[in-house]
């Protein structure tokens, strides 16, 4: 696939490395000049581009940036992807640690619903609860005992099927986590976040998630 990645931090950079290794054509951008990604491009074979160009004609787009920076993305930044291309977002809201107070999220809007509204497209929440080093190193073949599972929340249909398949290709068991409105079940502080569970464990953790945002992840 042709994949556009907006954001080259721990998760965005790791996905650039993993996806190019799997043979996908990756265009990656950060908030600065493409030349600042010369090392990553040289290491992986990805093409460093301006953020406005990352999604151009992409089969899939990944947005992986600090939550507080989402409103700063240019309008329509993912609209140049191919029709029906899924847009994945990996972000988390860390009000005390990084992002400051975002009123809509404090009022209960799920983080990825807020991102979807800002981007103006449906999004799929995944890769937000796994440590980047595990994402880089712990993908294993399907059927391997103890394979880490990753929840995927978002609208049903071919786009979701493509995201689930990509998770599997990366070496993790994909678990359908329901609609985007249910994506609060995998936000920071929930039972599934950062726990590296198998598929059955992920389903149980999602079902047991409390609706109230934990104090350590509230402003």
Short mmCIF file of N, CA and C in Angstrom, two decimals, residues 103-176:
data_model
loop_
_atom_site.label_atom_id
_atom_site.label_comp_id
_atom_site.label_asym_id
_atom_site.label_seq_id
_atom_site.Cartn_x
_atom_site.Cartn_y
_atom_site.Cartn_z
N UNK A 103 -11.06 21.34 26.66
CA UNK A 103 -12.37 21.36 27.32
C UNK A 103 -13.28 20.24 26.86
N UNK A 104 -13.35 20.00 25.55
CA UNK A 104 -14.26 18.98 25.04
C UNK A 104 -13.93 17.60 25.61
N UNK A 105 -12.65 17.32 25.78
CA UNK A 105 -12.24 16.02 26.30
C UNK A 105 -12.53 15.92 27.79
N UNK A 106 -12.34 17.00 28.51
CA UNK A 106 -12.69 17.01 29.93
C UNK A 106 -14.20 16.84 30.13
N UNK A 107 -14.98 17.29 29.15
CA UNK A 107 -16.44 17.18 29.24
C UNK A 107 -16.96 15.81 28.82
N UNK A 108 -16.05 14.91 28.38
CA UNK A 108 -16.46 13.55 28.11
C UNK A 108 -16.45 13.12 26.66
N UNK A 109 -16.13 14.03 25.73
CA UNK A 109 -16.02 13.60 24.33
C UNK A 109 -14.85 12.63 24.19
N UNK A 110 -15.06 11.44 23.63
CA UNK A 110 -13.92 10.54 23.42
C UNK A 110 -12.84 11.21 22.58
N UNK A 111 -11.61 10.94 22.93
CA UNK A 111 -10.49 11.63 22.29
C UNK A 111 -10.52 11.50 20.77
N UNK A 112 -10.78 10.29 20.28
CA UNK A 112 -10.75 10.08 18.83
C UNK A 112 -11.96 10.66 18.13
N UNK A 113 -13.07 10.81 18.84
CA UNK A 113 -14.23 11.50 18.26
C UNK A 113 -13.87 12.96 18.04
N UNK A 114 -13.18 13.55 19.00
CA UNK A 114 -12.73 14.94 18.88
C UNK A 114 -11.77 15.10 17.69
N UNK A 115 -10.85 14.16 17.54
CA UNK A 115 -9.91 14.20 16.41
C UNK A 115 -10.68 14.06 15.09
N UNK A 116 -11.63 13.14 15.04
CA UNK A 116 -12.42 12.94 13.83
C UNK A 116 -13.16 14.21 13.44
N UNK A 117 -13.72 14.88 14.42
CA UNK A 117 -14.45 16.13 14.13
C UNK A 117 -13.51 17.20 13.59
N UNK A 118 -12.30 17.28 14.14
CA UNK A 118 -11.34 18.28 13.67
C UNK A 118 -10.85 17.98 12.26
N UNK A 119 -10.63 16.69 11.97
CA UNK A 119 -10.14 16.31 10.65
C UNK A 119 -11.24 16.29 9.60
N UNK A 120 -12.48 16.17 10.06
CA UNK A 120 -13.60 16.15 9.13
C UNK A 120 -13.78 14.84 8.40
N UNK A 121 -13.23 13.75 8.97
CA UNK A 121 -13.36 12.42 8.36
C UNK A 121 -13.51 11.39 9.48
N UNK A 122 -14.01 10.20 9.13
CA UNK A 122 -13.99 9.09 10.07
C UNK A 122 -12.54 8.71 10.35
N UNK A 123 -12.27 8.32 11.59
CA UNK A 123 -10.93 7.83 11.93
C UNK A 123 -11.05 6.51 12.67
N UNK A 124 -9.92 5.82 12.76
CA UNK A 124 -9.82 4.55 13.48
C UNK A 124 -8.77 4.69 14.56
N UNK A 125 -9.15 4.38 15.79
CA UNK A 125 -8.21 4.51 16.91
C UNK A 125 -7.49 3.19 17.13
N UNK A 126 -6.17 3.22 17.01
CA UNK A 126 -5.34 2.03 17.23
C UNK A 126 -3.90 2.49 17.44
N UNK A 127 -3.08 1.64 18.02
CA UNK A 127 -1.67 1.89 18.32
C UNK A 127 -1.48 2.91 19.44
N UNK A 128 -2.55 3.32 20.11
CA UNK A 128 -2.40 4.35 21.14
C UNK A 128 -1.98 3.77 22.49
N UNK A 129 -2.12 2.45 22.69
CA UNK A 129 -1.88 1.89 24.01
C UNK A 129 -0.72 0.92 24.10
N UNK A 130 0.13 0.90 23.09
CA UNK A 130 1.30 0.02 23.10
C UNK A 130 2.57 0.86 23.11
N UNK A 131 3.53 0.46 23.92
CA UNK A 131 4.82 1.15 23.98
C UNK A 131 5.50 1.01 22.62
N UNK A 132 6.10 2.10 22.15
CA UNK A 132 6.68 2.12 20.81
C UNK A 132 7.71 1.01 20.62
N UNK A 133 8.47 0.70 21.67
CA UNK A 133 9.51 -0.34 21.52
C UNK A 133 8.88 -1.71 21.32
N UNK A 134 7.75 -1.98 21.96
CA UNK A 134 7.05 -3.24 21.74
C UNK A 134 6.45 -3.28 20.34
N UNK A 135 5.94 -2.13 19.88
CA UNK A 135 5.43 -2.07 18.51
C UNK A 135 6.53 -2.37 17.51
N UNK A 136 7.73 -1.94 17.82
CA UNK A 136 8.87 -2.17 16.93
C UNK A 136 9.36 -3.61 16.97
N UNK A 137 9.35 -4.22 18.16
CA UNK A 137 10.09 -5.47 18.34
C UNK A 137 9.23 -6.70 18.63
N UNK A 138 7.98 -6.55 19.03
CA UNK A 138 7.24 -7.69 19.54
C UNK A 138 6.13 -8.20 18.61
N UNK A 139 6.12 -7.77 17.39
CA UNK A 139 5.20 -8.36 16.43
C UNK A 139 5.63 -9.79 16.09
N UNK A 140 4.70 -10.71 16.12
CA UNK A 140 5.00 -12.13 15.86
C UNK A 140 3.96 -12.70 14.92
N UNK A 141 4.23 -13.87 14.32
CA UNK A 141 3.27 -14.45 13.38
C UNK A 141 1.94 -14.82 14.03
N UNK A 142 0.91 -14.82 13.22
CA UNK A 142 -0.41 -15.21 13.65
C UNK A 142 -0.37 -16.60 14.27
N UNK A 143 -1.05 -16.79 15.40
CA UNK A 143 -1.09 -18.08 16.06
C UNK A 143 -0.02 -18.28 17.10
N UNK A 144 0.94 -17.35 17.21
CA UNK A 144 1.98 -17.46 18.23
C UNK A 144 1.36 -17.29 19.62
N UNK A 145 1.60 -18.22 20.55
CA UNK A 145 1.05 -18.07 21.91
C UNK A 145 1.48 -16.75 22.55
N UNK A 146 0.54 -16.09 23.22
CA UNK A 146 0.85 -14.84 23.90
C UNK A 146 0.96 -13.64 22.99
N UNK A 147 0.55 -13.76 21.75
CA UNK A 147 0.64 -12.63 20.81
C UNK A 147 -0.14 -11.44 21.36
N UNK A 148 0.50 -10.29 21.40
CA UNK A 148 -0.15 -9.07 21.88
C UNK A 148 -1.29 -8.70 20.95
N UNK A 149 -2.41 -8.30 21.54
CA UNK A 149 -3.57 -7.87 20.76
C UNK A 149 -3.76 -6.37 20.89
N UNK A 150 -4.24 -5.75 19.82
CA UNK A 150 -4.47 -4.31 19.80
C UNK A 150 -5.92 -4.02 19.43
N UNK A 151 -6.62 -3.22 20.23
CA UNK A 151 -7.99 -2.85 19.90
C UNK A 151 -8.04 -1.82 18.79
N UNK A 152 -9.06 -1.95 17.94
CA UNK A 152 -9.29 -1.02 16.83
C UNK A 152 -10.73 -0.53 16.92
N UNK A 153 -10.91 0.75 17.17
CA UNK A 153 -12.26 1.33 17.26
C UNK A 153 -12.51 2.22 16.05
N UNK A 154 -13.72 2.14 15.51
CA UNK A 154 -14.08 2.97 14.37
C UNK A 154 -15.24 2.36 13.61
N UNK A 155 -15.72 3.04 12.58
CA UNK A 155 -16.89 2.58 11.84
C UNK A 155 -16.64 1.24 11.14
N UNK A 156 -17.66 0.41 11.12
CA UNK A 156 -17.57 -0.87 10.41
C UNK A 156 -17.50 -0.63 8.90
N UNK A 157 -16.94 -1.61 8.19
CA UNK A 157 -16.88 -1.53 6.73
C UNK A 157 -15.51 -1.89 6.20
N UNK A 158 -15.30 -1.74 4.89
CA UNK A 158 -14.02 -2.12 4.29
C UNK A 158 -12.82 -1.38 4.87
N UNK A 159 -12.99 -0.12 5.25
CA UNK A 159 -11.87 0.63 5.81
C UNK A 159 -11.42 0.01 7.13
N UNK A 160 -12.38 -0.36 7.97
CA UNK A 160 -12.01 -1.00 9.23
C UNK A 160 -11.35 -2.35 8.98
N UNK A 161 -11.87 -3.09 8.01
CA UNK A 161 -11.26 -4.38 7.68
C UNK A 161 -9.80 -4.19 7.27
N UNK A 162 -9.51 -3.11 6.54
CA UNK A 162 -8.14 -2.84 6.11
C UNK A 162 -7.24 -2.54 7.31
N UNK A 163 -7.77 -1.81 8.29
CA UNK A 163 -6.98 -1.49 9.48
C UNK A 163 -6.74 -2.75 10.31
N UNK A 164 -7.76 -3.58 10.48
CA UNK A 164 -7.59 -4.84 11.21
C UNK A 164 -6.53 -5.71 10.53
N UNK A 165 -6.57 -5.76 9.21
CA UNK A 165 -5.59 -6.56 8.47
C UNK A 165 -4.18 -6.02 8.64
N UNK A 166 -4.04 -4.70 8.69
CA UNK A 166 -2.72 -4.09 8.86
C UNK A 166 -2.15 -4.42 10.23
N UNK A 167 -2.99 -4.38 11.27
CA UNK A 167 -2.53 -4.75 12.61
C UNK A 167 -2.00 -6.18 12.61
N UNK A 168 -2.72 -7.08 11.96
CA UNK A 168 -2.29 -8.48 11.87
C UNK A 168 -0.97 -8.59 11.11
N UNK A 169 -0.85 -7.84 10.02
CA UNK A 169 0.39 -7.88 9.23
C UNK A 169 1.59 -7.41 10.04
N UNK A 170 1.35 -6.47 10.95
CA UNK A 170 2.42 -5.96 11.79
C UNK A 170 2.81 -6.93 12.91
N UNK A 171 2.00 -7.97 13.10
CA UNK A 171 2.37 -9.00 14.06
C UNK A 171 1.58 -8.99 15.35
N UNK A 172 0.39 -8.39 15.33
CA UNK A 172 -0.44 -8.30 16.52
C UNK A 172 -1.85 -8.78 16.20
N UNK A 173 -2.54 -9.33 17.21
CA UNK A 173 -3.91 -9.77 17.00
C UNK A 173 -4.85 -8.55 17.01
N UNK A 174 -5.56 -8.28 15.93
CA UNK A 174 -6.51 -7.17 15.93
C UNK A 174 -7.80 -7.56 16.65
N UNK A 175 -8.30 -6.66 17.46
CA UNK A 175 -9.57 -6.87 18.16
C UNK A 175 -10.50 -5.71 17.80
N UNK A 176 -11.64 -6.04 17.26
CA UNK A 176 -12.64 -5.02 16.93
C UNK A 176 -13.19 -4.45 18.24
#
